[in-house]
Amino acid sequence: PNLDAVPPVPAAAERTKRPLRIGYLGTGFPSKGLDGLVHAVRQQQPHQVRRDIHGNTVPYHGDMGFPLRVFGDLHAHDRIHYHGPYNAQQLPHILATVDVVAVPALWAETFGLTAREALAAGRPVLVSNIGGLQDAVRDGVDGMLLPPGDRAAWSEARSEERRGGEGGRSRW
């Protein structure tokens, strides 16, 4: 896909006029941390964050319990939208619709392809400080490294990005 065609992220001042659009791209397995991310978004005020989930949500080793726990009690006011699976040709369009991409993995991803694709498209990333993800991001420059599974830290990161970074200044 041509990731150079993705338009730039709006400036921090513009982003504070509407909900921060956070994208999650990938499979909804427990090890990917999607449940913690959904929890963190639900802690934000309704007008602050919109969460778009793109990817497969399939039974984990035949168990439908995880997807049901993640999505079963969502409501329209949660600002979380599940768009289903996508293909490589759709990636530029998806990245154009988000301000930041979250990769909240709970285990050591080897490479962190989703984070690297987002960075190639000029999107800042929020990633777990684990495995290959921590090598993909320059903390405070093109994203933030966050403790895996720390729901409070992930929720605070969203609040800080919403404000435009520390002290109201854009980090990215």
PDB file of C-alpha atoms in Angstrom:
ATOM      1  CA  PRO A   1       0.000   0.000   0.000  1.00  0.00           C
ATOM      2  CA  ASN A   2       1.071   3.585  -0.665  1.00  0.00           C
ATOM      3  CA  LEU A   3       1.405   5.001   2.842  1.00  0.00           C
ATOM      4  CA  ASP A   4       2.913   8.241   1.499  1.00  0.00           C
ATOM      5  CA  ALA A   5      -0.592   9.190   0.318  1.00  0.00           C
ATOM      6  CA  VAL A   6      -1.922   9.409   3.892  1.00  0.00           C
ATOM      7  CA  PRO A   7      -2.522  13.078   4.804  1.00  0.00           C
ATOM      8  CA  PRO A   8      -0.718  14.520   7.849  1.00  0.00           C
ATOM      9  CA  VAL A   9      -2.251  14.357  11.316  1.00  0.00           C
ATOM     10  CA  PRO A  10      -4.003  17.632  12.197  1.00  0.00           C
ATOM     11  CA  ALA A  11      -2.098  19.954  14.551  1.00  0.00           C
ATOM     12  CA  ALA A  12      -2.676  19.543  18.296  1.00  0.00           C
ATOM     13  CA  ALA A  13      -4.752  22.745  18.418  1.00  0.00           C
ATOM     14  CA  GLU A  14      -7.119  21.332  15.795  1.00  0.00           C
ATOM     15  CA  ARG A  15      -7.339  17.941  17.530  1.00  0.00           C
ATOM     16  CA  THR A  16      -8.607  19.536  20.761  1.00  0.00           C
ATOM     17  CA  LYS A  17     -11.735  20.731  18.900  1.00  0.00           C
ATOM     18  CA  ARG A  18     -12.983  17.168  18.355  1.00  0.00           C
ATOM     19  CA  PRO A  19     -12.530  13.706  19.848  1.00  0.00           C
ATOM     20  CA  LEU A  20      -9.065  12.203  19.533  1.00  0.00           C
ATOM     21  CA  ARG A  21      -9.338   9.395  16.953  1.00  0.00           C
ATOM     22  CA  ILE A  22      -7.401   6.353  18.159  1.00  0.00           C
ATOM     23  CA  GLY A  23      -6.981   3.382  15.845  1.00  0.00           C
ATOM     24  CA  TYR A  24      -6.332  -0.240  16.729  1.00  0.00           C
ATOM     25  CA  LEU A  25      -5.367  -2.431  13.783  1.00  0.00           C
ATOM     26  CA  GLY A  26      -4.918  -6.138  14.273  1.00  0.00           C
ATOM     27  CA  THR A  27      -6.343  -9.347  15.622  1.00  0.00           C
ATOM     28  CA  GLY A  28      -8.349  -9.199  18.822  1.00  0.00           C
ATOM     29  CA  PHE A  29      -6.465 -11.850  20.806  1.00  0.00           C
ATOM     30  CA  PRO A  30      -5.924 -11.511  24.574  1.00  0.00           C
ATOM     31  CA  SER A  31      -2.144 -11.122  24.100  1.00  0.00           C
ATOM     32  CA  LYS A  32      -2.728  -8.033  21.929  1.00  0.00           C
ATOM     33  CA  GLY A  33      -4.136  -6.055  24.883  1.00  0.00           C
ATOM     34  CA  LEU A  34      -7.352  -4.948  23.202  1.00  0.00           C
ATOM     35  CA  ASP A  35      -9.430  -5.410  26.361  1.00  0.00           C
ATOM     36  CA  GLY A  36      -7.195  -3.040  28.344  1.00  0.00           C
ATOM     37  CA  LEU A  37      -7.337  -0.495  25.544  1.00  0.00           C
ATOM     38  CA  VAL A  38     -11.145  -0.625  25.434  1.00  0.00           C
ATOM     39  CA  HIS A  39     -11.183  -0.143  29.219  1.00  0.00           C
ATOM     40  CA  ALA A  40      -8.832   2.867  28.986  1.00  0.00           C
ATOM     41  CA  VAL A  41     -10.982   4.535  26.323  1.00  0.00           C
ATOM     42  CA  ARG A  42     -14.126   4.002  28.347  1.00  0.00           C
ATOM     43  CA  GLN A  43     -12.489   5.952  31.206  1.00  0.00           C
ATOM     44  CA  GLN A  44     -12.321   9.104  29.055  1.00  0.00           C
ATOM     45  CA  GLN A  45     -15.068  11.703  28.813  1.00  0.00           C
ATOM     46  CA  PRO A  46     -17.467  10.991  25.906  1.00  0.00           C
ATOM     47  CA  HIS A  47     -16.361  14.012  23.884  1.00  0.00           C
ATOM     48  CA  GLN A  48     -12.615  13.323  24.257  1.00  0.00           C
ATOM     49  CA  VAL A  49     -11.875  10.055  22.467  1.00  0.00           C
ATOM     50  CA  ARG A  50     -13.201   7.958  19.603  1.00  0.00           C
ATOM     51  CA  ARG A  51     -11.797   4.468  19.198  1.00  0.00           C
ATOM     52  CA  ASP A  52     -11.823   2.614  15.876  1.00  0.00           C
ATOM     53  CA  ILE A  53     -10.992  -1.092  15.878  1.00  0.00           C
ATOM     54  CA  HIS A  54     -10.000  -2.701  12.570  1.00  0.00           C
ATOM     55  CA  GLY A  55      -9.159  -6.385  12.286  1.00  0.00           C
ATOM     56  CA  ASN A  56     -10.266  -9.916  12.974  1.00  0.00           C
ATOM     57  CA  THR A  57     -11.915 -10.772  16.241  1.00  0.00           C
ATOM     58  CA  VAL A  58     -12.012 -14.525  16.252  1.00  0.00           C
ATOM     59  CA  PRO A  59     -12.304 -17.209  18.927  1.00  0.00           C
ATOM     60  CA  TYR A  60      -9.039 -17.587  20.823  1.00  0.00           C
ATOM     61  CA  HIS A  61      -8.151 -21.262  20.542  1.00  0.00           C
ATOM     62  CA  GLY A  62     -11.855 -21.934  19.991  1.00  0.00           C
ATOM     63  CA  ASP A  63     -12.977 -19.856  22.982  1.00  0.00           C
ATOM     64  CA  MET A  64     -15.444 -17.035  22.167  1.00  0.00           C
ATOM     65  CA  GLY A  65     -15.215 -15.730  25.738  1.00  0.00           C
ATOM     66  CA  PHE A  66     -12.604 -13.056  25.041  1.00  0.00           C
ATOM     67  CA  PRO A  67     -14.383 -11.296  22.135  1.00  0.00           C
ATOM     68  CA  LEU A  68     -17.645 -11.433  24.058  1.00  0.00           C
ATOM     69  CA  ARG A  69     -16.016  -9.856  27.133  1.00  0.00           C
ATOM     70  CA  VAL A  70     -14.435  -7.091  25.050  1.00  0.00           C
ATOM     71  CA  PHE A  71     -17.431  -6.222  22.888  1.00  0.00           C
ATOM     72  CA  GLY A  72     -20.400  -7.682  24.766  1.00  0.00           C
ATOM     73  CA  ASP A  73     -21.241  -4.688  26.928  1.00  0.00           C
ATOM     74  CA  LEU A  74     -20.339  -1.844  24.578  1.00  0.00           C
ATOM     75  CA  HIS A  75     -22.903   0.863  23.877  1.00  0.00           C
ATOM     76  CA  ALA A  76     -23.041   3.674  21.297  1.00  0.00           C
ATOM     77  CA  HIS A  77     -22.006   6.216  23.944  1.00  0.00           C
ATOM     78  CA  ASP A  78     -18.714   4.325  24.496  1.00  0.00           C
ATOM     79  CA  ARG A  79     -17.256   5.858  21.298  1.00  0.00           C
ATOM     80  CA  ILE A  80     -15.784   2.495  20.289  1.00  0.00           C
ATOM     81  CA  HIS A  81     -16.472   1.322  16.759  1.00  0.00           C
ATOM     82  CA  TYR A  82     -15.617  -2.118  15.397  1.00  0.00           C
ATOM     83  CA  HIS A  83     -15.088  -2.104  11.618  1.00  0.00           C
ATOM     84  CA  GLY A  84     -14.113  -5.749  11.094  1.00  0.00           C
ATOM     85  CA  PRO A  85     -11.286  -7.219   9.010  1.00  0.00           C
ATOM     86  CA  TYR A  86      -9.385  -5.159   6.442  1.00  0.00           C
ATOM     87  CA  ASN A  87      -6.901  -5.812   3.657  1.00  0.00           C
ATOM     88  CA  ALA A  88      -3.607  -4.130   2.735  1.00  0.00           C
ATOM     89  CA  GLN A  89      -5.224  -1.934   0.084  1.00  0.00           C
ATOM     90  CA  GLN A  90      -7.521  -0.415   2.744  1.00  0.00           C
ATOM     91  CA  LEU A  91      -4.656   0.469   5.096  1.00  0.00           C
ATOM     92  CA  PRO A  92      -3.928   3.999   3.741  1.00  0.00           C
ATOM     93  CA  HIS A  93      -7.610   4.956   4.054  1.00  0.00           C
ATOM     94  CA  ILE A  94      -7.839   3.542   7.581  1.00  0.00           C
ATOM     95  CA  LEU A  95      -4.706   5.383   8.710  1.00  0.00           C
ATOM     96  CA  ALA A  96      -6.049   8.610   7.181  1.00  0.00           C
ATOM     97  CA  THR A  97      -9.064   8.386   9.516  1.00  0.00           C
ATOM     98  CA  VAL A  98      -7.099   8.206  12.798  1.00  0.00           C
ATOM     99  CA  ASP A  99      -4.879  10.624  14.717  1.00  0.00           C
ATOM    100  CA  VAL A 100      -2.842   8.019  16.587  1.00  0.00           C
ATOM    101  CA  VAL A 101      -2.460   4.238  16.459  1.00  0.00           C
ATOM    102  CA  ALA A 102      -2.406   2.152  19.637  1.00  0.00           C
ATOM    103  CA  VAL A 103      -0.512  -1.143  19.917  1.00  0.00           C
ATOM    104  CA  PRO A 104      -1.135  -2.282  23.518  1.00  0.00           C
ATOM    105  CA  ALA A 105       0.489  -5.731  23.275  1.00  0.00           C
ATOM    106  CA  LEU A 106       0.921  -7.744  26.456  1.00  0.00           C
ATOM    107  CA  TRP A 107       3.597 -10.008  25.055  1.00  0.00           C
ATOM    108  CA  ALA A 108       6.890  -9.389  23.231  1.00  0.00           C
ATOM    109  CA  GLU A 109       5.948  -8.700  19.617  1.00  0.00           C
ATOM    110  CA  THR A 110       8.924  -9.581  17.453  1.00  0.00           C
ATOM    111  CA  PHE A 111       8.716  -6.720  14.963  1.00  0.00           C
ATOM    112  CA  GLY A 112       5.642  -4.553  15.538  1.00  0.00           C
ATOM    113  CA  LEU A 113       4.470  -4.262  11.921  1.00  0.00           C
ATOM    114  CA  THR A 114       1.343  -2.268  12.810  1.00  0.00           C
ATOM    115  CA  ALA A 115       3.387   0.363  14.644  1.00  0.00           C
ATOM    116  CA  ARG A 116       5.891   0.607  11.805  1.00  0.00           C
ATOM    117  CA  GLU A 117       3.138   0.964   9.186  1.00  0.00           C
ATOM    118  CA  ALA A 118       1.537   3.739  11.224  1.00  0.00           C
ATOM    119  CA  LEU A 119       4.879   5.539  11.584  1.00  0.00           C
ATOM    120  CA  ALA A 120       5.530   5.183   7.836  1.00  0.00           C
ATOM    121  CA  ALA A 121       2.186   6.926   7.280  1.00  0.00           C
ATOM    122  CA  GLY A 122       3.132   9.750   9.651  1.00  0.00           C
ATOM    123  CA  ARG A 123       0.899   8.604  12.502  1.00  0.00           C
ATOM    124  CA  PRO A 124       2.191   8.738  16.062  1.00  0.00           C
ATOM    125  CA  VAL A 125       1.869   5.510  18.012  1.00  0.00           C
ATOM    126  CA  LEU A 126       1.165   4.476  21.573  1.00  0.00           C
ATOM    127  CA  VAL A 127       2.906   1.135  22.116  1.00  0.00           C
ATOM    128  CA  SER A 128       3.713  -1.255  24.907  1.00  0.00           C
ATOM    129  CA  ASN A 129       7.300  -0.976  26.073  1.00  0.00           C
ATOM    130  CA  ILE A 130       8.043  -4.604  25.241  1.00  0.00           C
ATOM    131  CA  GLY A 131       9.783  -6.646  22.546  1.00  0.00           C
ATOM    132  CA  GLY A 132      10.198  -5.196  19.062  1.00  0.00           C
ATOM    133  CA  LEU A 133       7.613  -2.483  19.709  1.00  0.00           C
ATOM    134  CA  GLN A 134      10.008  -0.555  21.931  1.00  0.00           C
ATOM    135  CA  ASP A 135      12.558  -0.566  19.106  1.00  0.00           C
ATOM    136  CA  ALA A 136      10.082   0.923  16.626  1.00  0.00           C
ATOM    137  CA  VAL A 137       9.291   4.110  18.572  1.00  0.00           C
ATOM    138  CA  ARG A 138      11.343   7.034  19.798  1.00  0.00           C
ATOM    139  CA  ASP A 139       9.551   7.796  23.055  1.00  0.00           C
ATOM    140  CA  GLY A 140       8.254  11.360  23.082  1.00  0.00           C
ATOM    141  CA  VAL A 141       9.280  11.943  19.462  1.00  0.00           C
ATOM    142  CA  ASP A 142       7.017   9.861  17.245  1.00  0.00           C
ATOM    143  CA  GLY A 143       5.016   8.155  19.955  1.00  0.00           C
ATOM    144  CA  MET A 144       4.925   6.969  23.523  1.00  0.00           C
ATOM    145  CA  LEU A 145       6.203   3.807  25.184  1.00  0.00           C
ATOM    146  CA  LEU A 146       3.794   2.604  27.861  1.00  0.00           C
ATOM    147  CA  PRO A 147       3.869  -0.228  30.399  1.00  0.00           C
ATOM    148  CA  PRO A 148       2.118  -3.324  29.018  1.00  0.00           C
ATOM    149  CA  GLY A 149      -1.252  -3.920  30.658  1.00  0.00           C
ATOM    150  CA  ASP A 150      -1.164  -0.770  32.820  1.00  0.00           C
ATOM    151  CA  ARG A 151      -4.676   0.522  32.167  1.00  0.00           C
ATOM    152  CA  ALA A 152      -4.142   3.721  34.167  1.00  0.00           C
ATOM    153  CA  ALA A 153      -1.012   4.632  32.168  1.00  0.00           C
ATOM    154  CA  TRP A 154      -2.797   3.963  28.854  1.00  0.00           C
ATOM    155  CA  SER A 155      -5.766   6.078  29.921  1.00  0.00           C
ATOM    156  CA  GLU A 156      -3.467   8.932  31.000  1.00  0.00           C
ATOM    157  CA  ALA A 157      -1.560   8.743  27.707  1.00  0.00           C
ATOM    158  CA  ARG A 158      -4.816   9.368  25.870  1.00  0.00           C
ATOM    159  CA  SER A 159      -5.565  12.337  28.086  1.00  0.00           C
ATOM    160  CA  GLU A 160      -2.101  13.777  27.500  1.00  0.00           C
ATOM    161  CA  GLU A 161      -2.283  13.324  23.731  1.00  0.00           C
ATOM    162  CA  ARG A 162      -5.736  14.930  23.778  1.00  0.00           C
ATOM    163  CA  ARG A 163      -4.234  17.985  25.487  1.00  0.00           C
ATOM    164  CA  GLY A 164      -1.477  18.142  22.895  1.00  0.00           C
ATOM    165  CA  GLY A 165       1.318  16.741  25.020  1.00  0.00           C
ATOM    166  CA  GLU A 166       2.929  17.768  28.245  1.00  0.00           C
ATOM    167  CA  GLY A 167       2.054  21.314  29.236  1.00  0.00           C
ATOM    168  CA  GLY A 168      -0.201  21.693  26.201  1.00  0.00           C
ATOM    169  CA  ARG A 169       2.710  21.329  23.750  1.00  0.00           C
ATOM    170  CA  SER A 170       2.466  18.789  21.010  1.00  0.00           C
ATOM    171  CA  ARG A 171       4.848  15.866  21.492  1.00  0.00           C
ATOM    172  CA  TRP A 172       4.693  14.927  17.865  1.00  0.00           C
TER     173      TRP A 172
END
